[in-house]
Coordinates of C-alpha atoms in Angstrom, one line a residue:
M244 CA 37.4 -15.5 90.1
P245 CA 38.9 -13.2 87.8
E246 CA 37.9 -14.1 84.0
L247 CA 39.2 -13.5 80.4
P248 CA 38.6 -9.3 80.8
E249 CA 39.4 -9.5 84.2
V250 CA 42.9 -11.0 83.5
E251 CA 43.4 -8.7 80.6
T252 CA 43.0 -5.6 82.3
V253 CA 45.8 -6.7 84.9
R254 CA 47.6 -7.3 81.9
A255 CA 47.1 -4.2 80.4
S256 CA 47.2 -2.7 83.9
L257 CA 50.7 -4.3 85.1
T258 CA 53.1 -3.7 82.0
P259 CA 53.1 0.0 82.1
L260 CA 54.6 -1.0 85.8
I261 CA 56.8 -3.4 85.1
Q262 CA 58.3 -4.2 81.6
G263 CA 61.6 -3.5 81.4
K264 CA 62.6 -3.9 84.8
T265 CA 65.0 -6.4 85.9
I266 CA 64.7 -8.9 89.2
R267 CA 67.2 -9.0 91.7
D268 CA 65.5 -11.3 94.1
V269 CA 62.5 -13.8 94.6
G270 CA 60.6 -14.7 97.9
T271 CA 57.7 -16.2 99.0
N272 CA 55.8 -17.2 102.9
W273 CA 54.1 -20.1 101.1
G274 CA 56.1 -22.1 98.1
K275 CA 53.2 -23.9 97.0
I276 CA 51.7 -21.2 94.8
L277 CA 55.6 -21.6 93.1
T278 CA 54.9 -24.5 91.9
N279 CA 58.7 -25.3 90.5
G280 CA 59.9 -24.4 94.0
L281 CA 61.5 -20.9 94.9
D282 CA 65.2 -22.0 94.9
Q283 CA 64.2 -22.6 90.9
F284 CA 62.8 -19.3 90.5
Q285 CA 66.2 -17.7 92.7
E286 CA 68.6 -19.5 90.5
Q287 CA 66.8 -19.2 86.7
V288 CA 65.0 -15.7 87.6
V289 CA 67.1 -13.7 89.3
G290 CA 68.8 -11.3 86.8
Q291 CA 66.1 -11.5 84.0
R292 CA 64.1 -8.6 82.3
V293 CA 60.8 -8.2 82.1
E294 CA 60.3 -8.1 77.9
R295 CA 56.3 -7.9 77.8
L296 CA 52.9 -9.6 79.2
D297 CA 50.7 -11.8 77.3
R298 CA 48.0 -13.4 78.6
R299 CA 45.9 -16.9 77.3
G300 CA 42.6 -17.5 78.8
K301 CA 42.6 -16.9 81.9
Y302 CA 46.4 -17.2 82.5
L303 CA 48.9 -14.2 82.7
L304 CA 52.0 -14.9 81.1
I305 CA 55.3 -12.8 82.3
R306 CA 57.9 -13.0 79.4
L307 CA 61.8 -12.2 80.4
S308 CA 64.8 -12.3 78.7
G309 CA 66.6 -15.4 78.9
G310 CA 63.9 -17.3 76.8
L311 CA 62.0 -17.5 80.0
T312 CA 58.3 -17.1 81.4
I313 CA 56.1 -17.1 84.4
V314 CA 53.3 -18.6 83.8
S315 CA 50.5 -17.0 86.6
H316 CA 47.1 -18.4 87.2
L317 CA 45.0 -15.9 89.6
R318 CA 42.2 -18.4 90.6
M319 CA 39.8 -17.1 92.6
E320 CA 41.4 -13.8 94.5
G321 CA 44.9 -13.5 92.7
K322 CA 46.0 -10.1 92.3
Y323 CA 49.1 -8.0 91.9
E324 CA 50.3 -4.6 93.4
L325 CA 53.7 -2.9 92.4
V326 CA 55.2 -1.2 95.4
Q327 CA 58.0 1.8 95.1
H328 CA 60.1 0.6 98.1
A329 CA 60.7 -3.0 99.6
D330 CA 60.9 -2.4 102.6
E331 CA 56.9 -1.0 102.8
P332 CA 55.4 -2.7 104.6
M333 CA 53.3 -5.8 103.6
H334 CA 49.7 -6.7 103.6
K335 CA 49.2 -10.1 105.0
F336 CA 47.7 -12.2 102.1
V337 CA 51.0 -11.3 100.3
H338 CA 52.9 -14.4 99.5
V339 CA 54.9 -13.7 96.6
W340 CA 57.4 -11.0 96.1
L341 CA 59.3 -10.2 93.0
T342 CA 62.4 -7.2 93.8
F343 CA 63.7 -5.2 91.1
T344 CA 66.9 -3.8 91.1
D345 CA 65.7 -0.1 91.2
G346 CA 64.3 -1.2 94.9
S347 CA 60.5 -1.4 93.8
Q348 CA 58.6 -4.8 94.1
L349 CA 56.1 -6.5 92.8
R350 CA 53.7 -8.4 95.2
Y351 CA 51.5 -11.3 94.6
R352 CA 48.6 -11.2 96.8
D353 CA 45.8 -14.3 97.4
S354 CA 44.0 -14.5 100.5
R355 CA 43.1 -18.2 99.4
K356 CA 46.1 -19.3 98.2
F357 CA 44.8 -21.1 95.2
G358 CA 47.0 -19.1 93.0
R359 CA 49.8 -20.7 91.1
M360 CA 53.0 -19.5 89.0
T361 CA 55.1 -21.7 86.9
L362 CA 58.3 -21.3 85.5
V363 CA 59.0 -22.6 82.0
K364 CA 60.9 -22.4 78.6
T365 CA 59.1 -19.5 76.8
G366 CA 57.4 -21.4 73.8
E367 CA 56.8 -24.2 75.9
E368 CA 53.8 -23.2 78.2
M369 CA 51.5 -24.5 76.0
K370 CA 52.6 -28.0 77.3
L371 CA 51.4 -27.1 81.2
S372 CA 48.1 -28.9 82.0
G373 CA 45.4 -26.1 81.6
L374 CA 47.1 -24.9 78.5
K375 CA 47.7 -27.6 76.2
T376 CA 44.0 -28.5 75.9
I377 CA 42.7 -24.7 75.8
G378 CA 39.6 -23.8 73.1
P379 CA 39.8 -20.7 71.0
E380 CA 40.2 -17.2 72.0
P381 CA 36.4 -15.6 71.8
T382 CA 37.1 -13.1 68.8
E383 CA 35.8 -13.2 65.4
A384 CA 39.1 -14.5 63.9
T385 CA 39.4 -17.6 66.0
F386 CA 36.3 -18.5 68.0
D387 CA 34.5 -20.4 64.8
V388 CA 30.9 -21.1 64.6
D389 CA 31.0 -24.3 62.7
A390 CA 33.9 -25.9 65.2
F391 CA 31.7 -24.3 68.0
Y392 CA 28.8 -25.9 66.9
Q393 CA 29.8 -29.4 66.7
T394 CA 31.4 -29.5 70.0
L395 CA 28.0 -28.8 71.4
Q396 CA 26.6 -31.6 69.3
R397 CA 29.0 -33.6 70.9
H398 CA 28.0 -32.8 74.7
K399 CA 24.6 -34.3 76.3
K400 CA 25.4 -31.8 79.8
A401 CA 24.0 -28.7 80.1
I402 CA 25.3 -25.9 77.9
K403 CA 26.6 -23.3 81.2
S404 CA 29.0 -26.2 81.8
V405 CA 30.2 -26.7 78.0
I406 CA 30.6 -23.2 77.8
L407 CA 32.6 -22.6 81.6
D408 CA 35.2 -25.8 79.8
Q409 CA 38.1 -24.2 79.3
S410 CA 38.8 -26.5 75.9
T411 CA 36.0 -25.2 74.7
V412 CA 36.5 -21.4 74.4
A413 CA 39.3 -20.0 76.7
G414 CA 38.3 -17.1 79.4
V415 CA 34.7 -17.8 80.1
G416 CA 33.8 -17.8 84.1
N417 CA 30.6 -18.0 85.8
I418 CA 29.8 -14.5 85.5
Y419 CA 30.1 -14.3 82.2
A420 CA 28.5 -17.8 81.1
D421 CA 25.8 -16.3 83.4
E422 CA 25.4 -12.9 81.4
C423 CA 26.2 -14.9 78.3
L424 CA 23.1 -17.4 78.6
W425 CA 20.9 -14.8 79.1
L426 CA 21.9 -12.6 75.9
A427 CA 21.4 -15.2 73.9
K428 CA 17.9 -16.3 75.7
I429 CA 19.5 -20.2 76.3
H430 CA 18.3 -21.6 79.5
P431 CA 22.0 -22.2 81.3
E432 CA 20.8 -26.3 82.0
T433 CA 19.3 -26.9 78.2
P434 CA 21.7 -29.8 77.0
A435 CA 24.5 -29.1 74.6
N436 CA 23.1 -31.0 71.5
H437 CA 19.9 -29.9 72.0
L438 CA 20.6 -26.0 70.4
T439 CA 20.3 -25.4 66.8
K440 CA 22.9 -24.0 64.7
R441 CA 21.3 -20.5 64.8
D442 CA 21.1 -20.9 68.8
A443 CA 25.2 -21.6 68.8
K444 CA 26.1 -18.6 66.3
R445 CA 23.8 -16.6 68.4
L446 CA 25.7 -17.7 71.9
R447 CA 28.7 -17.6 69.9
D448 CA 28.5 -13.9 68.7
T449 CA 27.1 -13.2 72.0
I450 CA 30.7 -14.8 74.0
I451 CA 32.4 -12.4 71.7
E452 CA 30.6 -8.8 72.4
E453 CA 29.9 -9.7 75.9
L454 CA 34.0 -10.2 77.0
A455 CA 34.9 -7.5 74.7
L456 CA 32.2 -5.2 76.7
A457 CA 33.9 -5.9 79.9
T458 CA 37.5 -6.1 78.7
K459 CA 36.6 -2.3 77.7
A460 CA 35.2 -1.7 81.3
R461 CA 38.1 -3.2 82.6
G462 CA 36.4 -5.8 84.5
T463 CA 33.9 -6.7 86.7
S464 CA 34.7 -6.1 90.0
A465 CA 31.1 -8.1 91.7
H466 CA 33.4 -9.2 94.5
T467 CA 37.2 -8.5 95.3
Y468 CA 38.7 -8.2 92.5
L469 CA 41.1 -5.0 91.4
D470 CA 43.5 -4.6 88.9
A471 CA 47.5 -4.0 89.0
T472 CA 46.8 -0.3 90.0
G473 CA 44.8 -0.9 93.2
H474 CA 40.8 -0.1 91.0
K475 CA 37.9 -1.9 90.3
G476 CA 36.1 -2.1 86.9
D477 CA 33.1 -0.5 85.9
F478 CA 31.3 -3.8 84.0
Q479 CA 29.8 -5.1 87.4
N480 CA 27.3 -2.0 86.8
Q481 CA 25.9 -3.6 83.5
L482 CA 25.4 -6.8 84.9
H483 CA 21.6 -8.0 84.1
V484 CA 21.7 -12.0 86.0
Y485 CA 24.4 -12.2 87.8
D486 CA 24.0 -11.8 91.1
R487 CA 20.4 -10.7 90.8
K488 CA 17.8 -13.3 92.4
G489 CA 14.9 -11.9 92.6
Q490 CA 15.4 -8.6 91.2
P491 CA 13.5 -7.7 88.0
C492 CA 14.5 -8.8 84.8
D493 CA 15.9 -6.0 82.5
R494 CA 13.5 -7.5 79.3
C495 CA 10.6 -8.9 81.1
A496 CA 10.5 -8.0 84.6
T497 CA 9.8 -11.8 85.5
P498 CA 12.1 -12.4 89.1
I499 CA 15.3 -13.5 88.6
E500 CA 16.1 -17.3 89.4
K501 CA 19.1 -18.9 90.8
I502 CA 19.7 -22.6 90.7
K503 CA 23.1 -24.6 90.9
V504 CA 24.2 -26.2 87.3
N505 CA 27.0 -28.5 88.1
Q506 CA 27.8 -27.2 91.5
R507 CA 28.0 -23.6 90.1
G508 CA 25.1 -20.5 91.3
T509 CA 23.4 -20.0 88.3
N510 CA 21.1 -16.9 87.3
F511 CA 18.8 -16.8 85.0
C512 CA 14.9 -15.7 83.9
P513 CA 12.5 -18.3 84.1
H514 CA 11.0 -16.6 80.8
C515 CA 13.4 -15.2 78.9
Q516 CA 15.3 -18.5 79.0
K517 CA 13.1 -21.2 78.7
I518 CA 14.9 -25.1 78.4
K519 CA 14.5 -27.1 75.6

């Protein structure tokens, strides 16, 4: 599933491809992806210009003229590609397309059809489910350690589940949760309220640093992730525990183990990450 570094990479790679283009038509062969319905998209989006692309957590925000925003959630397999001619053959998993007045076409591909696009008035996107409760961005300026510690103290559930909750901090998914907990030497099943303030600060700092590094490396292509130009990320070459069951820990050489935490596959080092 694309997490913050992957969505940010999509945003950065897609911006120069479509910014300034005017939409001539909208099409779909799987209407559920367009939550407002195809008719509303055609009525309101056609004729609008792409002004810029923003991101909030794992959500891509396509800003249009006319005071409109397309909120795009890629979910597990969603990806964008731009073709220069709308009559080019379509991949079988392309389910939504925006045709521009210059003849090029933005195509949304999603083999599982889990992704969603919602059209809203710009400024009202934070009222949407998922965005209205979203936590802070993982940056020094926005991710406050005291507030994070207080959040942890309210939860008895496993720390991994808490940091996967997007209301705690925006953008962390399964891959980076495993990696950050390993880096912070925290067992993923540790009850969140058992962490000290020092633990919380170490984990908070790790989340900020790791997601920044992953973004700089253009994301992790552990499975099918590609950016808007069809390129893989590089951060899979820097993973320490994710998808490394049975391989030696990079710190202590103990074999990495894999368990389930709240139904999510979870990789950790049983020696470095002791449960409290």
